[in-house]
Amino acid sequence: PYAGFSQAECDGYRYRYVGAFDDIEVDYDVPYGENINVNFVPEELVVDIYSPLGDALEARPLVIIAHGGFFLAGSNDGVDVVSLSEDLARMGYVVASMSYRLGIDLFGDFQTEFVKAVWRGVHDSRAAVRFFRQSAEYGNPYGIDTSRIYLGGVSAGGFIALHHAYVDDQSEIPVQIDVTDPGMGGGLEGLSGNTGLSSEVNAVFNIAGALQTADFLDVGVNEPVFSIHGTADGTVPYGEGDIMYLGIPIIDVDGSSIVHAKAEELGVENCLITVEGADHVPHVWDPT
C-alpha cells in the first residue's frame, strides 16, 4: 500500500492518523476550469485546497474529492466533504474539494439527463486532475507529487470517481451522450480546462456511489478501488438496482457490492467496507 512513498514518510503515523498534523490551512475557491452548464452558460469551476500546516515535505500525495447531492444540489464546502477533507489534510495529504457542474434538465428524459449530468462531472474531475498536473509545471504552489493523485467522492461524487476511472475507452462513452451538445464535447477528456495533460489517477474511493455498469472494468486499465456503502441504502443501491429520487426509480446501476465483485473477478486491488443496515452516506448521519 505504500509503494512510491519514501521511507521518511512511512513512519506509521503520517497518512494513517488524523493527529499527524495539529492544524491545516485552506485556499478557498481556486479556479481550475470552466465549461458550459445545463443552462447553456459558462460556469467557473473551483476547488478548496486543504494542506497540512507546517509540513516540511514539498511533494505530497493529492486527494481530490467530489461532493454529493444527486447532481442537483450540494457544494464543495458541504458537510459530506469538509470533514473528510480536514481529516485527510491532518493526516498529511493535500486535499482538493472540487465543485462541478450541477443540474439535470427535468423536462427531458430523466434517465438520459442523469447520465449527461454524470458525464459533465467526469469531464470536470478530469480537468481538476489536469489542473494540478499543470500547477506542478509552474512552480508547484500546492506541493503536489503528480505521481500520486487519488480521486474519490460521496454519492454523486462517487459516481464521478468511478466513471472517471473505469470509462477509459471511446467505446464506453454512454450512448445518451451527444458530443455536439454544448458542454458535452471533448470525448473522454472533455473541455473543462487544462487540455493536453494526463487525467489519470492512481486509485479511487467511492462512498455510496455506483457505476452505470460494472462491465466498464473489463476495458482498459483498472485502478484500485475502495468503497464504503450501507446495505439499506434507499437512494443508491448497495447491489444492482435502480437509483431512487423522491421514491421514483431513475436508472438501473451497479452499486458497490457489484463493482467489487467484478474487481475481485478481474484481480483488481480493492476493499469494500459494508455497513450493515445503514442508509445513504452513513458518515454524514451516524457518528459511528
XYZ file of C-alpha atoms in Angstrom:
288
model
C 0.000 0.000 0.000
C 2.974 2.345 0.423
C 4.604 1.759 -2.960
C 6.190 5.016 -4.111
C 6.420 6.536 -0.635
C 9.808 7.441 0.807
C 10.983 5.716 3.972
C 10.787 9.006 5.864
C 7.092 9.287 5.008
C 6.289 5.739 6.120
C 6.779 6.266 9.833
C 3.492 4.568 10.632
C 1.733 7.828 11.532
C 1.595 10.148 8.565
C -1.165 9.249 6.064
C -2.792 6.999 8.664
C -3.829 9.099 11.667
C -5.604 12.446 11.936
C -3.147 13.587 14.619
C -0.177 13.615 12.241
C -0.618 17.412 11.981
C -2.195 19.692 14.545
C -3.627 22.161 12.082
C -4.361 22.795 8.411
C -4.663 25.707 6.006
C -7.242 26.139 3.252
C -7.149 28.057 -0.028
C -10.780 28.654 -0.936
C -12.386 28.817 -4.388
C -9.275 28.335 -6.516
C -10.445 28.273 -10.172
C -9.480 25.104 -12.023
C -11.612 25.262 -15.168
C -14.764 26.360 -16.937
C -17.415 24.795 -19.134
C -20.982 25.232 -20.380
C -23.516 24.101 -17.791
C -27.007 22.639 -18.113
C -28.417 26.153 -18.601
C -26.066 26.735 -21.575
C -23.985 29.386 -19.817
C -20.267 29.249 -18.901
C -19.645 28.143 -15.327
C -16.399 28.651 -13.419
C -15.198 25.537 -11.618
C -13.309 25.834 -8.327
C -11.543 23.790 -5.661
C -10.937 24.371 -1.969
C -7.378 23.183 -1.288
C -6.591 21.802 2.173
C -2.958 21.362 3.264
C -1.256 20.272 6.495
C 0.124 23.367 8.233
C 3.855 23.395 8.831
C 4.579 20.449 6.559
C 8.247 20.109 5.583
C 7.575 17.862 2.592
C 7.415 19.572 -0.786
C 5.792 16.731 -2.763
C 2.685 15.348 -1.115
C 0.067 12.923 -2.463
C -3.110 14.672 -3.626
C -6.653 13.546 -2.882
C -9.425 15.127 -4.962
C -12.940 14.799 -3.517
C -16.310 15.379 -5.228
C -19.385 16.118 -3.088
C -22.828 14.523 -3.264
C -26.287 15.914 -3.969
C -27.834 13.869 -6.825
C -26.257 16.288 -9.348
C -28.956 18.764 -8.327
C -27.510 20.205 -5.115
C -24.500 20.089 -2.823
C -21.258 22.028 -2.857
C -17.536 21.668 -2.343
C -17.949 23.127 1.167
C -20.761 20.742 2.115
C -20.897 18.713 5.316
C -20.339 15.476 3.390
C -16.864 16.516 2.218
C -15.444 19.158 4.573
C -14.813 16.800 7.498
C -13.181 14.266 5.153
C -11.007 16.983 3.624
C -9.933 18.282 7.028
C -9.129 14.810 8.339
C -7.101 13.821 5.286
C -5.150 17.084 5.405
C -4.350 16.444 9.081
C -3.049 13.038 8.001
C -0.579 14.745 5.674
C -2.331 14.736 2.307
C -3.124 17.730 0.139
C -6.863 17.629 -0.484
C -8.891 19.387 -3.169
C -12.647 19.561 -2.655
C -13.986 20.278 -6.121
C -17.102 21.914 -7.455
C -18.582 20.524 -10.664
C -21.441 21.423 -12.950
C -24.778 20.648 -11.319
C -28.152 20.399 -12.947
C -30.472 17.881 -14.561
C -32.938 19.014 -17.215
C -36.165 17.892 -15.573
C -38.086 18.492 -18.799
C -36.096 15.846 -20.658
C -35.938 12.089 -20.206
C -34.707 11.787 -16.610
C -32.581 8.710 -17.318
C -30.786 10.385 -20.204
C -30.388 13.647 -18.331
C -28.928 11.851 -15.311
C -26.306 10.152 -17.495
C -25.431 13.531 -19.017
C -25.031 15.032 -15.530
C -22.607 12.260 -14.568
C -20.656 12.852 -17.781
C -20.357 16.588 -17.054
C -18.998 15.725 -13.630
C -16.435 13.326 -15.091
C -15.252 15.943 -17.583
C -14.870 18.364 -14.673
C -12.947 15.903 -12.496
C -10.594 15.213 -15.387
C -9.969 18.954 -15.687
C -9.296 19.138 -11.936
C -6.650 16.409 -12.141
C -5.043 18.149 -15.113
C -5.102 21.478 -13.248
C -2.862 20.107 -10.515
C -0.518 18.494 -13.019
C -0.298 21.853 -14.767
C 0.310 23.694 -11.478
C 3.231 21.371 -10.771
C 4.831 22.534 -14.016
C 4.570 26.182 -12.923
C 6.286 26.280 -9.549
C 4.179 23.586 -7.860
C 2.495 26.051 -5.442
C 0.490 23.320 -3.705
C 3.391 20.925 -3.161
C 1.882 18.066 -5.163
C 3.526 14.798 -6.130
C 1.855 14.283 -9.507
C 2.726 10.583 -9.486
C 0.360 10.140 -6.509
C -3.085 11.548 -7.325
C -6.230 9.932 -5.932
C -9.887 10.706 -6.669
C -12.969 9.993 -4.615
C -16.442 11.163 -3.907
C -19.646 10.904 -1.936
C -22.868 9.687 -3.588
C -22.958 11.649 -6.879
C -19.257 12.293 -6.309
C -18.750 8.543 -6.043
C -20.373 8.163 -9.457
C -17.907 10.724 -10.800
C -14.865 8.968 -9.302
C -15.865 5.501 -10.518
C -16.738 6.625 -14.041
C -13.583 8.777 -14.228
C -11.507 5.687 -13.509
C -13.309 2.997 -15.481
C -14.843 4.717 -18.501
C -11.480 4.820 -20.228
C -12.195 3.814 -23.820
C -14.084 5.689 -26.546
C -16.365 2.659 -26.976
C -17.601 3.117 -23.398
C -18.898 6.681 -23.800
C -22.605 6.342 -22.933
C -24.970 6.248 -25.903
C -27.005 9.034 -24.278
C -24.126 11.489 -24.796
C -24.361 13.756 -27.827
C -20.889 15.255 -28.162
C -22.289 18.108 -30.261
C -24.361 19.390 -27.322
C -22.924 22.489 -25.587
C -20.706 21.445 -22.696
C -20.633 17.776 -23.705
C -17.838 17.715 -26.283
C -14.245 16.625 -25.975
C -14.623 12.855 -25.965
C -13.338 11.106 -22.867
C -11.361 14.098 -21.616
C -13.914 16.860 -22.071
C -13.354 20.580 -22.479
C -13.447 21.851 -18.901
C -9.858 23.067 -18.997
C -6.135 22.311 -18.879
C -6.092 20.195 -22.022
C -3.023 18.289 -23.117
C -2.177 16.788 -19.726
C -2.984 13.406 -18.255
C -6.137 12.978 -16.164
C -5.129 9.535 -14.884
C -5.354 8.798 -11.158
C -3.635 6.159 -9.046
C -6.774 4.875 -7.326
C -10.344 5.873 -6.492
C -12.612 5.787 -3.460
C -16.373 5.677 -3.524
C -18.789 6.456 -0.692
C -22.305 5.251 -1.598
C -21.896 5.663 -5.348
C -22.266 3.286 -8.285
C -21.336 2.522 -11.879
C -23.792 2.503 -14.756
C -22.410 -0.997 -15.318
C -19.550 -2.861 -13.644
C -18.622 -4.118 -17.120
C -16.700 -0.850 -17.514
C -13.960 -2.640 -15.566
C -13.478 -5.036 -18.498
C -11.801 -2.461 -20.755
C -8.559 -0.545 -20.179
C -6.547 -0.036 -17.018
C -8.450 -0.756 -13.800
C -7.261 1.384 -10.902
C -7.535 0.100 -7.313
C -10.839 0.982 -5.673
C -12.066 1.427 -2.097
C -15.773 1.744 -1.277
C -17.990 2.121 1.770
C -21.709 1.523 1.360
C -24.740 0.786 3.543
C -26.795 -2.326 2.839
C -30.077 -0.416 3.384
C -29.214 2.475 1.055
C -32.530 3.677 -0.324
C -31.020 6.144 -2.796
C -28.124 4.345 -4.490
C -28.349 0.544 -4.306
C -25.715 -1.454 -2.458
C -26.127 -4.116 -5.139
C -27.733 -3.968 -8.564
C -30.890 -1.876 -8.825
C -32.444 1.499 -9.533
C -31.286 4.864 -8.277
C -34.246 6.404 -6.474
C -35.201 10.088 -6.480
C -38.171 11.090 -4.328
C -39.322 7.493 -4.499
C -39.090 7.387 -8.302
C -36.753 4.852 -9.978
C -34.389 6.644 -12.365
C -31.845 4.256 -13.872
C -30.541 0.768 -13.180
C -26.945 0.772 -11.870
C -24.391 -1.496 -10.236
C -23.738 -0.467 -6.656
C -20.610 -1.037 -4.620
C -21.066 -4.761 -3.957
C -21.364 -5.485 -7.693
C -18.411 -3.233 -8.545
C -16.235 -5.035 -6.013
C -17.367 -8.486 -7.109
C -16.249 -7.523 -10.615
C -12.964 -6.176 -9.258
C -12.367 -9.468 -7.453
C -13.140 -11.403 -10.621
C -10.587 -9.357 -12.578
C -7.927 -9.341 -9.861
C -8.187 -5.577 -9.297
C -6.891 -4.410 -5.905
C -9.975 -3.410 -3.930
C -11.504 -3.009 -0.494
C -15.229 -2.829 0.307
C -16.494 -1.819 3.740
C -20.118 -2.874 4.115
C -22.161 -1.040 6.749
C -24.965 -3.403 7.698
C -28.372 -1.748 7.918
C -27.074 1.728 7.031
C -28.890 4.084 4.682
C -27.296 6.553 2.257
C -23.942 8.243 3.119
C -23.861 6.999 6.738
C -20.766 9.049 7.651
C -22.893 12.198 7.469
C -25.701 10.997 9.726
C -24.210 8.379 12.062
C -21.258 9.237 14.351
C -20.115 5.589 14.469
